[in-house]
Short mmCIF file of C-alpha atoms in Angstrom, two decimals:
data_model
loop_
_atom_site.label_atom_id
_atom_site.label_comp_id
_atom_site.label_asym_id
_atom_site.label_seq_id
_atom_site.Cartn_x
_atom_site.Cartn_y
_atom_site.Cartn_z
CA MET A 1020 3.19 -25.87 -4.92
CA ASN A 1021 2.65 -23.96 -1.52
CA TYR A 1022 4.90 -24.69 1.62
CA ASN A 1023 4.95 -23.23 4.99
CA GLU A 1024 7.59 -20.84 6.39
CA ARG A 1025 8.07 -18.51 9.37
CA LEU A 1026 9.59 -15.33 8.18
CA SER A 1027 9.55 -11.61 9.27
CA GLY A 1028 7.84 -9.14 6.96
CA ASN A 1029 10.92 -7.90 5.65
CA GLU A 1030 12.32 -11.34 5.00
CA ALA A 1031 9.20 -12.10 3.22
CA ILE A 1032 9.76 -9.10 0.90
CA ALA A 1033 13.25 -9.95 0.30
CA PHE A 1034 12.52 -13.56 -0.63
CA ALA A 1035 9.58 -12.74 -3.03
CA MET A 1036 12.51 -10.40 -4.47
CA LYS A 1037 14.66 -13.12 -4.78
CA GLN A 1038 11.97 -15.27 -6.35
CA ILE A 1039 11.09 -12.65 -9.13
CA ASP A 1040 15.03 -12.14 -9.65
CA PRO A 1041 14.56 -8.75 -11.16
CA ASP A 1042 17.25 -6.92 -13.30
CA VAL A 1043 18.40 -4.40 -10.97
CA MET A 1044 18.14 -3.54 -7.24
CA ALA A 1045 19.31 0.01 -6.12
CA ALA A 1046 19.02 0.56 -2.32
CA PHE A 1047 20.50 2.69 0.51
CA PRO A 1048 19.74 1.39 4.18
CA ILE A 1049 17.09 3.15 6.47
CA THR A 1050 15.39 1.74 9.64
CA PRO A 1051 13.14 -0.29 9.53
CA SER A 1052 13.62 -1.49 5.93
CA THR A 1053 17.42 -2.00 6.25
CA GLU A 1054 17.00 -5.73 6.29
CA ILE A 1055 15.21 -5.98 2.86
CA PRO A 1056 18.47 -4.96 0.81
CA GLN A 1057 20.58 -6.59 3.23
CA TYR A 1058 18.81 -9.95 2.85
CA PHE A 1059 18.62 -9.38 -0.82
CA ALA A 1060 22.39 -8.23 -1.15
CA GLN A 1061 23.35 -11.77 0.31
CA TYR A 1062 21.46 -13.55 -2.21
CA VAL A 1063 23.41 -11.45 -4.83
CA ALA A 1064 26.59 -12.38 -2.94
CA ASN A 1065 25.76 -16.07 -3.13
CA GLY A 1066 24.91 -16.14 -6.78
CA GLU A 1067 21.35 -17.01 -6.14
CA VAL A 1068 20.07 -14.40 -8.12
CA ASN A 1069 21.14 -12.54 -11.46
CA THR A 1070 20.15 -9.04 -10.20
CA GLU A 1071 22.91 -6.07 -10.36
CA PHE A 1072 22.89 -4.75 -7.03
CA VAL A 1073 23.63 -0.79 -6.88
CA PRO A 1074 24.64 0.26 -3.66
CA VAL A 1075 24.11 4.14 -4.00
CA GLU A 1076 24.87 7.31 -1.50
CA SER A 1077 21.15 8.13 -0.69
CA GLU A 1078 17.64 7.20 -1.52
CA HIS A 1079 17.50 10.04 -3.92
CA SER A 1080 20.04 8.22 -5.84
CA SER A 1081 18.62 5.04 -5.42
CA MET A 1082 15.16 5.98 -7.17
CA SER A 1083 17.36 7.76 -9.88
CA ALA A 1084 19.27 4.49 -10.49
CA CYS A 1085 15.85 2.51 -10.75
CA ILE A 1086 14.47 5.18 -13.18
CA GLY A 1087 17.53 4.90 -15.15
CA ALA A 1088 17.46 1.22 -15.24
CA GLU A 1089 13.59 0.99 -16.15
CA ALA A 1090 14.14 3.40 -19.01
CA ALA A 1091 16.94 1.48 -20.53
CA GLY A 1092 14.31 -1.51 -20.48
CA ALA A 1093 15.39 -3.26 -17.17
CA ARG A 1094 13.14 -4.39 -14.13
CA ALA A 1095 14.11 -2.47 -11.12
CA ILE A 1096 13.12 -2.64 -7.44
CA THR A 1097 13.86 -0.87 -4.31
CA ALA A 1098 13.12 -0.46 -0.69
CA THR A 1099 12.79 2.61 1.80
CA SER A 1100 11.09 4.13 4.88
CA SER A 1101 10.41 7.48 6.27
CA ALA A 1102 13.03 10.10 5.72
CA GLY A 1103 14.47 7.82 2.70
CA LEU A 1104 11.07 7.99 1.05
CA ALA A 1105 10.89 11.67 1.64
CA LEU A 1106 14.30 12.29 -0.19
CA MET A 1107 13.32 10.34 -3.12
CA TYR A 1108 10.31 12.74 -3.54
CA GLU A 1109 11.36 14.50 -6.81
CA MET A 1110 12.37 11.35 -8.33
CA MET A 1111 8.93 9.43 -7.41
CA TYR A 1112 7.16 12.16 -9.41
CA VAL A 1113 9.70 11.64 -12.47
CA ALA A 1114 9.19 7.84 -12.34
CA ALA A 1115 5.40 8.12 -12.41
CA SER A 1116 5.48 10.83 -15.10
CA CYS A 1117 7.83 8.72 -17.18
CA ARG A 1118 5.44 5.56 -16.87
CA LEU A 1119 8.03 3.22 -15.51
CA PRO A 1120 6.76 0.29 -13.53
CA ILE A 1121 9.53 0.36 -10.48
CA THR A 1122 8.37 -1.57 -7.56
CA LEU A 1123 9.13 -0.24 -4.14
CA ALA A 1124 8.95 -1.97 -0.73
CA CYS A 1125 7.86 0.78 1.59
CA VAL A 1126 8.42 -0.15 5.39
CA ASN A 1127 6.10 2.58 7.02
CA ARG A 1128 7.65 4.75 9.58
CA ALA A 1129 6.86 8.03 11.11
CA LEU A 1130 8.42 10.91 9.37
CA SER A 1131 10.43 13.54 10.87
CA GLY A 1132 10.59 15.52 13.11
CA PRO A 1133 10.77 15.00 15.89
CA ILE A 1134 13.09 11.97 14.84
CA ASN A 1135 10.85 8.82 15.74
CA ILE A 1136 11.65 5.17 14.09
CA ASN A 1137 8.31 3.60 14.76
CA ASN A 1138 5.41 3.07 12.67
CA ASP A 1139 2.82 5.32 11.26
CA HIS A 1140 1.58 6.18 7.72
CA SER A 1141 3.16 9.57 7.36
CA ASP A 1142 5.98 8.68 4.86
CA SER A 1143 3.58 6.96 2.26
CA MET A 1144 0.73 9.39 2.90
CA GLY A 1145 2.88 12.40 2.29
CA ILE A 1146 3.55 10.90 -1.22
CA ARG A 1147 0.16 9.81 -2.17
CA ASP A 1148 -0.42 12.07 -4.97
CA ALA A 1149 2.92 11.36 -6.69
CA GLY A 1150 1.12 9.04 -9.24
CA TRP A 1151 2.04 5.69 -7.79
CA ILE A 1152 0.00 2.90 -7.02
CA GLN A 1153 -0.10 2.16 -3.14
CA ILE A 1154 -1.08 -1.23 -1.84
CA TYR A 1155 -1.05 -1.80 1.85
CA ALA A 1156 -0.80 -5.15 4.02
CA GLU A 1157 -2.23 -6.07 7.40
CA ASN A 1158 0.47 -8.82 7.90
CA ASN A 1159 3.53 -10.77 6.54
CA GLN A 1160 1.44 -13.10 4.31
CA GLU A 1161 -0.33 -9.84 2.57
CA ALA A 1162 3.12 -8.06 2.18
CA TYR A 1163 4.56 -11.20 0.27
CA ASP A 1164 1.50 -11.67 -1.74
CA ASN A 1165 0.97 -8.11 -2.45
CA PHE A 1166 4.79 -7.83 -3.82
CA LEU A 1167 4.34 -10.85 -6.25
CA GLN A 1168 1.10 -8.99 -7.53
CA ALA A 1169 2.79 -5.77 -8.01
CA MET A 1170 4.62 -6.19 -11.22
CA PRO A 1171 1.73 -7.76 -13.31
CA ILE A 1172 -0.04 -4.91 -12.26
CA GLY A 1173 2.40 -1.94 -12.72
CA GLU A 1174 3.80 -3.51 -15.95
CA SER A 1175 0.44 -3.96 -17.71
CA PRO A 1176 0.52 -2.09 -20.96
CA GLU A 1177 -2.61 -0.31 -19.88
CA VAL A 1178 -1.07 0.84 -16.38
CA ARG A 1179 2.65 1.25 -16.72
CA LEU A 1180 2.89 2.95 -13.37
CA PRO A 1181 5.29 2.39 -10.39
CA VAL A 1182 3.83 0.54 -7.56
CA MET A 1183 4.58 0.93 -3.78
CA ILE A 1184 3.90 -2.02 -1.59
CA CYS A 1185 3.76 -0.84 1.96
CA GLN A 1186 3.75 -2.75 5.40
CA ASP A 1187 3.87 -1.44 8.94
CA GLY A 1188 7.47 -1.00 10.33
CA PHE A 1189 8.51 -3.37 13.27
CA ILE A 1190 4.87 -4.56 13.57
CA THR A 1191 5.12 -6.62 10.64
CA SER A 1192 8.50 -6.09 9.25
CA HIS A 1193 10.46 -7.59 12.12
CA ALA A 1194 7.62 -9.76 13.64
CA LEU A 1195 7.95 -13.54 13.04
CA GLU A 1196 4.83 -14.96 11.50
CA ASN A 1197 4.02 -18.45 9.93
CA ILE A 1198 3.26 -17.58 6.18
CA VAL A 1199 2.67 -19.75 3.07
CA LEU A 1200 5.24 -19.36 0.47
CA LEU A 1201 4.71 -20.30 -3.50
CA ASP A 1202 7.64 -22.21 -5.22
CA THR A 1203 9.91 -20.12 -7.21
CA ASP A 1204 8.68 -21.57 -10.40
CA SER A 1205 5.20 -20.58 -9.83
CA VAL A 1206 6.22 -17.09 -8.93
CA LYS A 1207 8.12 -16.81 -12.21
CA GLN A 1208 5.28 -17.82 -14.14
CA PHE A 1209 2.83 -15.79 -12.36
CA VAL A 1210 4.98 -12.79 -12.64
CA GLY A 1211 6.24 -13.28 -15.81
CA GLU A 1212 9.09 -11.68 -17.85
CA TYR A 1213 9.20 -7.94 -18.19
CA HIS A 1214 8.69 -6.79 -22.11
CA PRO A 1215 8.61 -2.98 -22.36
CA GLU A 1216 7.25 -1.66 -25.56
CA HIS A 1217 9.75 1.41 -25.68
CA TYR A 1218 13.09 1.83 -23.89
CA LEU A 1219 16.16 3.78 -24.43
CA LEU A 1220 18.43 0.85 -25.39
CA LYS A 1221 16.04 -0.57 -28.00
CA LYS A 1222 17.80 -0.15 -31.29
CA ALA A 1223 14.56 0.35 -33.32
CA ASN A 1224 12.59 3.74 -33.16
CA PRO A 1225 15.14 5.33 -30.42
CA LEU A 1226 13.41 7.83 -28.12
CA ALA A 1227 14.02 10.14 -25.07
CA VAL A 1228 12.60 9.63 -21.59
CA GLY A 1229 11.56 12.45 -19.63
CA PRO A 1230 12.08 15.20 -21.91
CA TYR A 1231 11.35 18.79 -21.18
CA ASP A 1232 7.61 19.36 -21.57
CA LEU A 1233 6.09 22.53 -22.43
CA GLY A 1234 2.68 23.53 -21.76
CA CYS A 1235 1.48 22.61 -25.28
CA HIS A 1236 1.96 18.77 -24.16
CA TYR A 1237 2.34 18.85 -20.49
CA MET A 1238 -1.57 18.49 -19.44
CA GLU A 1239 -1.91 15.91 -22.29
CA HIS A 1240 0.49 13.81 -20.46
CA LYS A 1241 -0.95 14.14 -16.93
CA VAL A 1242 -4.10 13.22 -18.33
CA GLN A 1243 -2.77 9.96 -19.68
CA GLN A 1244 -1.21 9.32 -16.10
CA ALA A 1245 -4.76 9.75 -14.64
CA GLU A 1246 -6.18 7.23 -17.08
CA ALA A 1247 -3.69 4.89 -16.39
CA MET A 1248 -4.38 5.17 -12.79
CA LYS A 1249 -8.12 4.66 -13.50
CA HIS A 1250 -7.13 1.47 -15.52
CA ALA A 1251 -5.19 0.28 -12.85
CA LYS A 1252 -8.26 -0.66 -10.64
CA ALA A 1253 -9.57 -3.06 -13.01
CA ARG A 1254 -6.06 -4.59 -13.39
CA ILE A 1255 -5.44 -5.03 -9.62
CA LEU A 1256 -8.73 -6.97 -9.56
CA GLU A 1257 -7.79 -9.07 -12.43
CA VAL A 1258 -4.30 -9.96 -10.99
CA ALA A 1259 -5.87 -10.59 -7.84
CA LYS A 1260 -8.32 -13.29 -9.44
CA GLN A 1261 -5.21 -14.99 -10.99
CA PHE A 1262 -3.64 -15.01 -7.72
CA GLU A 1263 -6.39 -16.44 -5.90
CA ALA A 1264 -6.62 -19.29 -8.76
CA LEU A 1265 -3.03 -20.00 -7.94
CA THR A 1266 -3.13 -19.90 -4.09
CA GLY A 1267 -6.65 -19.78 -2.99
CA ARG A 1268 -5.81 -16.50 -1.12
CA LYS A 1269 -8.42 -13.77 -2.18
CA TYR A 1270 -7.73 -10.04 -2.47
CA GLY A 1271 -9.70 -6.90 -3.49
CA LEU A 1272 -9.26 -3.32 -3.30
CA PHE A 1273 -10.42 -3.51 0.33
CA GLU A 1274 -11.61 -6.18 3.02
CA GLU A 1275 -15.06 -6.45 4.31
CA TYR A 1276 -15.12 -7.98 7.75
CA GLN A 1277 -18.42 -8.72 9.42
CA MET A 1278 -20.12 -5.91 6.98
CA GLU A 1279 -23.00 -7.96 5.78
CA ASP A 1280 -25.33 -6.45 8.28
CA ALA A 1281 -23.16 -3.89 10.13
CA GLU A 1282 -24.90 -0.79 11.68
CA VAL A 1283 -21.54 0.60 13.00
CA ALA A 1284 -18.31 0.26 11.27
CA VAL A 1285 -14.50 1.24 11.34
CA LEU A 1286 -12.41 1.83 8.38
CA LEU A 1287 -8.63 1.77 8.48
CA ILE A 1288 -5.51 0.70 6.82
CA GLY A 1289 -2.79 -1.69 7.88
CA SER A 1290 -1.72 -3.91 10.79
CA SER A 1291 -4.25 -2.27 13.20
CA ALA A 1292 -7.03 -4.13 11.51
CA GLY A 1293 -6.05 -7.16 13.25
CA THR A 1294 -6.74 -5.41 16.57
CA ALA A 1295 -9.79 -4.08 15.28
CA LYS A 1296 -11.08 -7.66 14.09
CA ALA A 1297 -10.59 -9.15 17.70
CA ALA A 1298 -12.69 -6.08 18.99
CA VAL A 1299 -15.34 -6.85 16.36
CA ASP A 1300 -15.58 -10.37 17.26
CA GLN A 1301 -16.03 -9.70 20.93
CA LEU A 1302 -18.76 -7.20 20.20
CA ARG A 1303 -20.71 -9.49 17.88
CA LYS A 1304 -20.68 -11.86 20.73
CA ALA A 1305 -22.34 -9.16 22.83
CA GLY A 1306 -25.02 -8.16 19.99
CA VAL A 1307 -23.33 -5.24 18.74
CA LYS A 1308 -23.66 -5.15 14.74
CA ALA A 1309 -20.02 -4.10 14.28
CA GLY A 1310 -18.23 -4.23 11.19
CA LEU A 1311 -14.65 -3.28 9.74
CA ILE A 1312 -13.32 -2.40 6.39
CA LYS A 1313 -9.69 -2.58 5.80
CA ILE A 1314 -8.36 -0.50 2.89
CA ARG A 1315 -5.80 -2.56 0.85
CA VAL A 1316 -5.38 -0.36 -2.37
CA PHE A 1317 -5.29 3.31 -1.49
CA ARG A 1318 -4.27 4.38 -5.05
CA PRO A 1319 -6.06 4.24 -7.22
CA PHE A 1320 -8.92 5.03 -4.47
CA PRO A 1321 -11.66 2.74 -4.55
CA ALA A 1322 -14.29 5.56 -4.10
CA GLU A 1323 -17.39 3.77 -5.90
CA GLU A 1324 -17.03 0.58 -4.26
CA LEU A 1325 -16.42 1.82 -0.80
CA ALA A 1326 -19.73 3.92 -1.10
CA GLN A 1327 -21.81 0.67 -2.36
CA ALA A 1328 -20.21 -1.32 0.71
CA LEU A 1329 -21.05 1.28 3.31
CA ALA A 1330 -24.36 2.43 1.88
CA HIS A 1331 -26.19 0.27 4.74
CA VAL A 1332 -24.23 1.80 7.68
CA LYS A 1333 -25.58 3.89 10.20
CA VAL A 1334 -22.24 5.39 11.51
CA LEU A 1335 -18.94 5.04 10.38
CA ALA A 1336 -15.43 5.92 12.06
CA ILE A 1337 -12.55 6.48 9.78
CA LEU A 1338 -8.99 5.88 11.45
CA ASP A 1339 -5.73 7.83 10.02
CA LYS A 1340 -2.38 6.58 11.06
CA ALA A 1341 -1.17 10.04 9.61
CA GLU A 1342 -1.83 13.47 10.30
CA SER A 1343 -2.79 15.67 7.02
CA PHE A 1344 -2.40 18.90 9.22
CA SER A 1345 -5.30 20.31 7.08
CA ALA A 1346 -7.15 21.13 10.56
CA ASN A 1347 -9.93 18.83 9.18
CA GLY A 1348 -8.76 15.24 9.92
CA GLY A 1349 -6.45 12.67 7.90
CA PRO A 1350 -6.15 11.87 4.48
CA LEU A 1351 -8.17 8.81 4.69
CA PHE A 1352 -10.95 10.61 6.27
CA SER A 1353 -11.15 13.18 3.70
CA GLU A 1354 -11.19 10.64 0.64
CA VAL A 1355 -13.56 8.35 2.23
CA ARG A 1356 -16.06 11.05 3.30
CA GLY A 1357 -16.04 12.51 -0.22
CA ALA A 1358 -16.76 9.18 -1.60
CA LEU A 1359 -19.97 9.01 0.47
CA TYR A 1360 -21.08 12.09 -0.68
CA ASP A 1361 -23.28 11.25 -3.46
CA LEU A 1362 -25.10 8.34 -1.54
CA LYS A 1363 -28.98 9.12 -0.99
CA HIS A 1364 -28.68 7.82 2.44
CA ARG A 1365 -25.13 8.04 3.62
CA PRO A 1366 -23.68 7.11 7.32
CA ARG A 1367 -22.67 9.68 9.74
CA THR A 1368 -18.98 9.90 9.84
CA VAL A 1369 -16.16 10.82 12.41
CA GLY A 1370 -12.60 10.54 11.96
CA TYR A 1371 -9.74 9.73 14.31
CA VAL A 1372 -5.99 10.18 14.00
CA TYR A 1373 -4.18 7.50 15.80
CA GLY A 1374 -1.09 5.77 16.35
CA LEU A 1375 1.30 8.34 15.29
CA GLY A 1376 4.97 7.81 16.04
CA GLY A 1377 4.00 4.21 16.90
CA ARG A 1378 1.50 5.03 19.59
CA ASP A 1379 -0.44 1.65 20.56
CA ILE A 1380 -3.99 0.95 19.94
CA THR A 1381 -5.88 -1.83 21.69
CA PRO A 1382 -9.14 -3.62 21.54
CA GLU A 1383 -10.31 -1.53 24.35
CA HIS A 1384 -9.80 1.76 22.13
CA PHE A 1385 -11.80 0.04 19.40
CA LYS A 1386 -14.33 -0.96 21.72
CA ASP A 1387 -14.92 2.56 22.96
CA ILE A 1388 -14.90 3.68 19.28
CA TYR A 1389 -17.86 1.29 18.67
CA ALA A 1390 -19.57 2.61 21.67
CA ARG A 1391 -19.42 5.89 20.50
CA LEU A 1392 -20.86 4.98 17.24
CA THR A 1393 -23.61 2.96 18.75
CA ASP A 1394 -24.70 5.97 20.80
CA ILE A 1395 -24.62 8.01 17.48
CA ALA A 1396 -26.67 5.43 15.80
CA ASN A 1397 -29.35 5.53 18.75
CA GLY A 1398 -29.81 9.16 18.46
CA GLY A 1399 -26.98 10.62 20.49
CA GLU A 1400 -24.89 13.71 19.50
CA LEU A 1401 -22.22 13.44 16.89
CA GLY A 1402 -19.82 15.31 18.78
CA PRO A 1403 -16.56 16.53 17.43
CA VAL A 1404 -16.09 15.26 13.86
CA TYR A 1405 -12.03 15.09 13.99
CA THR A 1406 -10.19 14.01 16.90
CA HIS A 1407 -7.10 12.30 17.96
CA LEU A 1408 -7.24 9.03 19.97
CA GLY A 1409 -4.82 7.77 22.65
CA GLN A 1410 -2.80 10.93 23.19
CA ARG A 1411 -1.98 12.40 26.72
CA GLY A 1412 -3.76 15.31 28.06
#
């Protein structure tokens, strides 16, 4: 049964955690994700969940505690942002390489320095190649829905990878929105119980977790991780289909908005998609064939699917809310451009880095981007491929 509620993104994530009732939560506070363990700790104190809450001295320790719990056979969760995610860096790789399906709520925030508490994607993009599945939300509803889908994805035997559920700090994490919640019984049935095949506390067939791996075995284990990430794509779509049957809400690897006949398009991640959609609607009324693709799943990267969706587009702008300091654009730009390479007729592409440290982007910014794309589509010069949007001179 569905029912309506008004929650912030952080409250929505914490409520999803409460409904799942995991075995262990280990967390250390950091803005803007602090509210998630704060709300959840209250559920623990009130006896509303059976979870063992582990207050630790750092984010490195919180991920270490989650690794220990998952290795022992428990279902473990945590939440963090920005420098907290960076402090977990070493242990993020350990979690993935040990094939431990921990679920992490990442409330995206700019990564120092200079110190900044506002939103961009530099934290999760900085850890994008650690072996974690990464799923991003545009709004509070998607944050809640994505978290409910995380465990059926990561815990699947053909995947067994940790999952990072990302939402934009303050923009969604602290803003109230009307969202639709599932009843707890439906959540428990959908998520299911965790039944690991092998774990430290299993009496039969004892094993080691995370042993020293020499050159004679290391590469084989990395290939297994790579294959698991390939399997994750199909599993994400399978879980999304099950979720749609339960809720009526449809999810894929990305969302296509007004793309059927689009000649010019923008591709991005996160809450800025809502602003872009408003611009697309206005441009459509003016006769511009504008479209939008919003990436939901960044890892595994949907390269083939994106190429198919963009094959008919004349000009594409790829927007990154993070710098890669490659002197050649942001991380999303590089991967999308690479995905288009084998198309016989591929769109011309330009890349923008925008919104760093919480810098606003407006419908007027998007209209300017679409105007440039339209000019290029009509024979104008491509101009600089890699630019920054919205910065002062």
